Tab-separated table of C-alpha atoms in Angstrom:
chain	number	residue	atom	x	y	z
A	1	UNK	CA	-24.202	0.527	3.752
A	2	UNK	CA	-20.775	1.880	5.516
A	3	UNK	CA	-18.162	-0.330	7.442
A	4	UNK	CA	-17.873	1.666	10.409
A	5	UNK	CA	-13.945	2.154	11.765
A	6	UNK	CA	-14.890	3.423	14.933
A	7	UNK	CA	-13.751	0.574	17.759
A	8	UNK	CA	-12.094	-1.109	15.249
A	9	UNK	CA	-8.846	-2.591	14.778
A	10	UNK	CA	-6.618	-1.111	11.803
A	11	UNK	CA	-3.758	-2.793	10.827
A	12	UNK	CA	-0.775	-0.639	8.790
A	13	UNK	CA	2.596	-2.205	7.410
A	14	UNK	CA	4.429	1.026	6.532
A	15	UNK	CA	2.313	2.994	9.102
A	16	UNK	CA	5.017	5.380	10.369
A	17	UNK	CA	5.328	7.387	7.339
A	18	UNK	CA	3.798	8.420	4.339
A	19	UNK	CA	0.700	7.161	3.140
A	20	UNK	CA	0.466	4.391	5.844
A	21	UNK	CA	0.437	7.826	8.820
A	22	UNK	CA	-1.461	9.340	6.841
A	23	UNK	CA	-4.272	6.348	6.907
A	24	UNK	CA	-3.576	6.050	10.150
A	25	UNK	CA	-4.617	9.914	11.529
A	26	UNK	CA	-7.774	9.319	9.256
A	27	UNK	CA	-8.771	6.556	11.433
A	28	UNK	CA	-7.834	7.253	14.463
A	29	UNK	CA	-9.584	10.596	13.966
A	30	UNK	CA	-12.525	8.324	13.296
A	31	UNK	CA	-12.454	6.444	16.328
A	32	UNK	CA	-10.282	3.328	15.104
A	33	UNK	CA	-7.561	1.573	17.110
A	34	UNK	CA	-4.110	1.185	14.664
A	35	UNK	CA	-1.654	-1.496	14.738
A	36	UNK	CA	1.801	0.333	13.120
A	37	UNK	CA	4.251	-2.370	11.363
A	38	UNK	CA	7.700	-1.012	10.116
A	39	UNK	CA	11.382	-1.881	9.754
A	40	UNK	CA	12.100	1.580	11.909
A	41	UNK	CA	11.765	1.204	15.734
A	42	UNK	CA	12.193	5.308	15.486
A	43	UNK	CA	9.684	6.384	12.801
A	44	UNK	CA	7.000	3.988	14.736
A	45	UNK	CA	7.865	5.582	17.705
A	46	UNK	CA	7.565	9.099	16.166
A	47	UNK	CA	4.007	7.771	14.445
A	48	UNK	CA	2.904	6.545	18.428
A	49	UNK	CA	3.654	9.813	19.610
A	50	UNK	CA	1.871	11.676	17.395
A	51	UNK	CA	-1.714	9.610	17.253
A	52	UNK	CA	-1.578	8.475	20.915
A	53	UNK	CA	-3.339	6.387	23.060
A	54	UNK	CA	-5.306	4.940	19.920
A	55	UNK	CA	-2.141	3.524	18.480
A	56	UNK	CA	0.468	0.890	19.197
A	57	UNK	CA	3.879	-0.614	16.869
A	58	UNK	CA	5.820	-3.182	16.516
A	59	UNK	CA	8.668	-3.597	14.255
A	60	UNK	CA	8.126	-6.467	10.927
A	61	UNK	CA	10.032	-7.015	7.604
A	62	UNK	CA	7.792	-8.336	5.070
A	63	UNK	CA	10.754	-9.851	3.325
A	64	UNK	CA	11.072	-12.573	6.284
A	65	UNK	CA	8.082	-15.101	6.924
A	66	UNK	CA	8.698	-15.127	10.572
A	67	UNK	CA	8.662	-11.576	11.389
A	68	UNK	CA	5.288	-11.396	9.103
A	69	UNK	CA	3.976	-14.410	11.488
A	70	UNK	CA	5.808	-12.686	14.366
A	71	UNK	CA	4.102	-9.966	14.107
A	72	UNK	CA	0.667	-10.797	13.618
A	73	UNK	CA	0.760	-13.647	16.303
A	74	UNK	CA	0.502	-10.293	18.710
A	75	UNK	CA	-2.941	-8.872	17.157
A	76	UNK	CA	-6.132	-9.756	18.071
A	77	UNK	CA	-7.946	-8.941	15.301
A	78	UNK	CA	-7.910	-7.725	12.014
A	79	UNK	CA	-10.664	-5.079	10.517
A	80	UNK	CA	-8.900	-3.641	8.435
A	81	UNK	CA	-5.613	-4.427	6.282
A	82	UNK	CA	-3.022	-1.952	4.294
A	83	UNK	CA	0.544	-2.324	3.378
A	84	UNK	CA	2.512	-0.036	1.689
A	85	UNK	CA	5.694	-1.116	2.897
A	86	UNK	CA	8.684	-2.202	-0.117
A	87	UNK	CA	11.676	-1.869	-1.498
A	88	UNK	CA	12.721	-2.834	-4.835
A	89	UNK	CA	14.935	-1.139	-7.928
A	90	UNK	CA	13.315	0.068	-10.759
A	91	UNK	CA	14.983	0.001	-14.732
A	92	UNK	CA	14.631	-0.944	-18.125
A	93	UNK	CA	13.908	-4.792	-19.002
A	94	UNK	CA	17.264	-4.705	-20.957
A	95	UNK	CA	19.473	-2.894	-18.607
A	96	UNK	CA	18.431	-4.631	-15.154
A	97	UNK	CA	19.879	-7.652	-14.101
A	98	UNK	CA	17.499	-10.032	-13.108
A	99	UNK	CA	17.988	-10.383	-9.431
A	100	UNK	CA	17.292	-6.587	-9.216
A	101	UNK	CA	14.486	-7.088	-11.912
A	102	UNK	CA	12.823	-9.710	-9.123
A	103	UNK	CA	12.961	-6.755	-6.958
A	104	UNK	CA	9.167	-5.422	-7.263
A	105	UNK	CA	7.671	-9.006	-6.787
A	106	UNK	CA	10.052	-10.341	-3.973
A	107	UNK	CA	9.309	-6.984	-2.046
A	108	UNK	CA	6.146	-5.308	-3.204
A	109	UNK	CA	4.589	-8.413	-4.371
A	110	UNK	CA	5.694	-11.080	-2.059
A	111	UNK	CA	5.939	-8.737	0.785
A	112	UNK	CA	1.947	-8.127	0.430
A	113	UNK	CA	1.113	-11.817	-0.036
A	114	UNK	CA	3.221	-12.433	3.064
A	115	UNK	CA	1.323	-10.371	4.530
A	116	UNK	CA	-2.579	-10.979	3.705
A	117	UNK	CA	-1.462	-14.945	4.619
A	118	UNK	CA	-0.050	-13.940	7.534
A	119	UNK	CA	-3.485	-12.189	8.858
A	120	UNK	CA	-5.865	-15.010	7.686
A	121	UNK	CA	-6.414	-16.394	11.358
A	122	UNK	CA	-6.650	-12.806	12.144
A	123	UNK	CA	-9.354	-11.455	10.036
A	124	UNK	CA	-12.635	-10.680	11.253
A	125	UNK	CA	-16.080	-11.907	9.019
A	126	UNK	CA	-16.560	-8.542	7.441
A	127	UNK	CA	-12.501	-7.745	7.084
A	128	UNK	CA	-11.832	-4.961	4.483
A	129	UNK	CA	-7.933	-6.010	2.677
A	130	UNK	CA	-6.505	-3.243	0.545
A	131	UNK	CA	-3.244	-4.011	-1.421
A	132	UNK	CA	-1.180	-1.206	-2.978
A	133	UNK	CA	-0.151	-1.243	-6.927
A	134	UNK	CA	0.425	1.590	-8.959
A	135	UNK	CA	-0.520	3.832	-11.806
A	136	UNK	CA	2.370	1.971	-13.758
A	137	UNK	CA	0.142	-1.110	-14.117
A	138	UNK	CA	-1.865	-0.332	-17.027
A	139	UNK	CA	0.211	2.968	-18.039
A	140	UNK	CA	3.994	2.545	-18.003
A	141	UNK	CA	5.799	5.681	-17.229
A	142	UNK	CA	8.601	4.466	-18.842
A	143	UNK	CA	11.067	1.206	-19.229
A	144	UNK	CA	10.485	-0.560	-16.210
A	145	UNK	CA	8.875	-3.483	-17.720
A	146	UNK	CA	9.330	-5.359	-13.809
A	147	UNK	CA	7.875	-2.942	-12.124
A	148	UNK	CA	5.127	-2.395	-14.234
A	149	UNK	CA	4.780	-6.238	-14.321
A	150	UNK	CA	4.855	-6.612	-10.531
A	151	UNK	CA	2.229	-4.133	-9.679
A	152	UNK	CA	-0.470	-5.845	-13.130
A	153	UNK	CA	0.478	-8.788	-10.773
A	154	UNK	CA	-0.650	-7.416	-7.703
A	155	UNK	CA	-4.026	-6.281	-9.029
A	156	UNK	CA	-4.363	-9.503	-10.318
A	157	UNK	CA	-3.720	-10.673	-6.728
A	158	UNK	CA	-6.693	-8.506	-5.140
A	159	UNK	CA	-9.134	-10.004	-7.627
A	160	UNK	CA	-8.370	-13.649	-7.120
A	161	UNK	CA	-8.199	-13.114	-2.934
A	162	UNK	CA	-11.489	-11.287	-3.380
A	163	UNK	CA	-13.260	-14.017	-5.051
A	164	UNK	CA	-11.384	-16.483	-2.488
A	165	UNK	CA	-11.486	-15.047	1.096
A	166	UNK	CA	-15.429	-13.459	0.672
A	167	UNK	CA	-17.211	-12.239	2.238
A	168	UNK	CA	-13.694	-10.484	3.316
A	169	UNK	CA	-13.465	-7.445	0.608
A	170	UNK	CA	-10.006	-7.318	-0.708
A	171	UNK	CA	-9.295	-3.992	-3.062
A	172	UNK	CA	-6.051	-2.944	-4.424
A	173	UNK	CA	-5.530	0.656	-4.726
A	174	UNK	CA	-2.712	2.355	-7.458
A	175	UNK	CA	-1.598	5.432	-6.798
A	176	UNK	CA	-0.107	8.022	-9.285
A	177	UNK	CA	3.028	10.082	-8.510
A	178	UNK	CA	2.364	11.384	-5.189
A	179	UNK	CA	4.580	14.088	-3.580
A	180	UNK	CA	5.187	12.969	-0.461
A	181	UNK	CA	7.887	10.928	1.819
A	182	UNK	CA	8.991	8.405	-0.756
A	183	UNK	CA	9.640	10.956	-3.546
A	184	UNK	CA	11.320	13.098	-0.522
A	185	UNK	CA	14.167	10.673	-0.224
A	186	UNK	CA	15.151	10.313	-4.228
A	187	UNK	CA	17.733	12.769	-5.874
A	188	UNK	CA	15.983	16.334	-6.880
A	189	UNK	CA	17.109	16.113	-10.353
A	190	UNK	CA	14.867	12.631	-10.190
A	191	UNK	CA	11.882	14.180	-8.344
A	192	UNK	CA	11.660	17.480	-10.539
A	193	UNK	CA	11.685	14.879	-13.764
A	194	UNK	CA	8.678	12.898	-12.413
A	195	UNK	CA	6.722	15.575	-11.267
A	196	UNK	CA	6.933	17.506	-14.516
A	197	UNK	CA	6.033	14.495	-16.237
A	198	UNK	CA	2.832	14.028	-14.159
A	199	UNK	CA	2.408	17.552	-14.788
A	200	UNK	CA	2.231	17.364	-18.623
A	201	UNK	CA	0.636	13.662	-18.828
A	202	UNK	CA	-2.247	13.518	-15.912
A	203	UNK	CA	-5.384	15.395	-16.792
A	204	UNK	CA	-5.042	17.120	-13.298
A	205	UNK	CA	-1.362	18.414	-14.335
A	206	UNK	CA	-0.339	18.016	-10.937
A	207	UNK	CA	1.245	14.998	-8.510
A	208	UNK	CA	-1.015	13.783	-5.543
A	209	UNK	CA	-0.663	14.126	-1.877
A	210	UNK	CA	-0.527	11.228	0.877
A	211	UNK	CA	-3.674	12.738	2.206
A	212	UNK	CA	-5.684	11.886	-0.892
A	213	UNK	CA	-4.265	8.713	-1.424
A	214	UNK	CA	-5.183	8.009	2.136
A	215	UNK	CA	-8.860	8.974	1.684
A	216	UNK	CA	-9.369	6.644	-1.040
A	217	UNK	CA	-7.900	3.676	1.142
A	218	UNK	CA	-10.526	4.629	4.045
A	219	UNK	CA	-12.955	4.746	1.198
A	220	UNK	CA	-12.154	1.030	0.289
A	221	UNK	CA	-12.152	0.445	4.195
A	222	UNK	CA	-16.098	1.192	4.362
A	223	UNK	CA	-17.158	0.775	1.328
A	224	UNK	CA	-18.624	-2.592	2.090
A	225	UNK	CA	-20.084	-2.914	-1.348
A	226	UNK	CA	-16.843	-2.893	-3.208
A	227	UNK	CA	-14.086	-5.984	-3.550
A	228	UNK	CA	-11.910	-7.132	-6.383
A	229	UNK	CA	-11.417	-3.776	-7.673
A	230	UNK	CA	-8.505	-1.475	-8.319
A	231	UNK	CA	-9.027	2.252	-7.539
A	232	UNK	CA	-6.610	4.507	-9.364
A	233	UNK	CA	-5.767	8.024	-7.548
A	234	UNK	CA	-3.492	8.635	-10.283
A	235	UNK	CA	-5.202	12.265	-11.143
A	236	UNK	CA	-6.595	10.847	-14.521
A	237	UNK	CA	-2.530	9.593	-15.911
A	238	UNK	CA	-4.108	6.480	-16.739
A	239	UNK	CA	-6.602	8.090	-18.917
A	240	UNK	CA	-4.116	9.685	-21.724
């Protein structure tokens, strides 16, 4: 049995770029209505313009309770649930201080939590929730022992909501190194040191693309058999 996104309502914190569009042109293409959330008024726009009448945006910062509350007092209803929107500072447990080490769980973390809470009233009976970790969580890349932490935490998260909020299916999913608009925007000399590393460690010897990442979230979307799970489209990295 398949949760059907047609006439549904997606919702997509971080939908104007990356792998949030590129859930969102999956589901509009399959006959969805998407709700865009994002800290840039342009890059929504830019996302509305490209998947139409189907889509509408509105700006939220997941680090502020109000705008998360804000934001979702204006929706309906809630199908479907994915955030990929954070910022945070990655390094070594003995070189970070610790306000930038809190960095992963006050934004990736927190920012999720805020989130999910933020829908409850919102969610529909048969609600599909899928929270974003990373590869990092059960195979550090290297010292970024709160990072690593943050996103083991948010796993953790997915199973305890899914036991909690069913028969809502909640579903984390942790994505690999994925060339695409995040790795865009870092330094080349950091980029071209990632990607070789994926190259030599993940039994695929290559980084990911937002459009796979985005077919595994639509696969957790309909999927209605699946909840408290964590799906990693990490091209095997875990594995070594």
């Amino acid at each position: 049995m398949t949760f059907a996104l047609r006439d549904r309502t997606v919702v997509l914190i971080g939908g104007g770029s990356g792998i949030g569009l590129a859930v969102a042109r999956l589901v509009v293409a399959d006959g969805a209505r998407v709700v865009l959330g994002g800290r840039s008024q342009e890059r929504l726009d830019g996302a509305v313009a490209e998947l139409g009448p189907a889509a509408t945006a509105r700006t939220v910062d997941t680090a502020d309770p109000d705008s998360v509350e804000d934001f979702f007092a204006e929706v309906e209803a809630v199908d479907a649930l994915f955030t990929t929107a954070a910022t945070y500072t990655v390094g070594s447990f003995r070189d970070l201080p610790v306000e930038d080490a809190r960095s992963p769980f006050e934004s990736k973390f927190w920012g999720q939590y805020r989130v999910v809470r933020a829908a409850l009233p919102k969610l529909t009976a048969d609600a599909a929730i899928v929270l974003t970790s990373g590869a990092d969580s059960v195979r550090p890349a290297g010292p970024a022992a709160p990072y690593v932490a943050a996103n083991a935490a948010i796993e953790g998260l997915a199973r305890g909501l899914a036991v909690e909020l069913a028969p809502v299916r909640v579903t984390a999913i942790a994505p690999g190194t994925v060339d695409g608009n995040l790795w865009a925007g870092r330094p080349p000399e950091v980029r071209e040191a990632a990607f070789a590393h994926i190259e030599r460690e993940a039994v695929l010897a290559r980084p990911g693309t937002e459009e796979e990442i985005a077919a595994a979230v639509v696969h957790l979307f309909t999927n209605t058999y699946t909840t408290g799970s964590t799906l990693y489209v990490d091209g095997g990295y875990a594995l070594r």
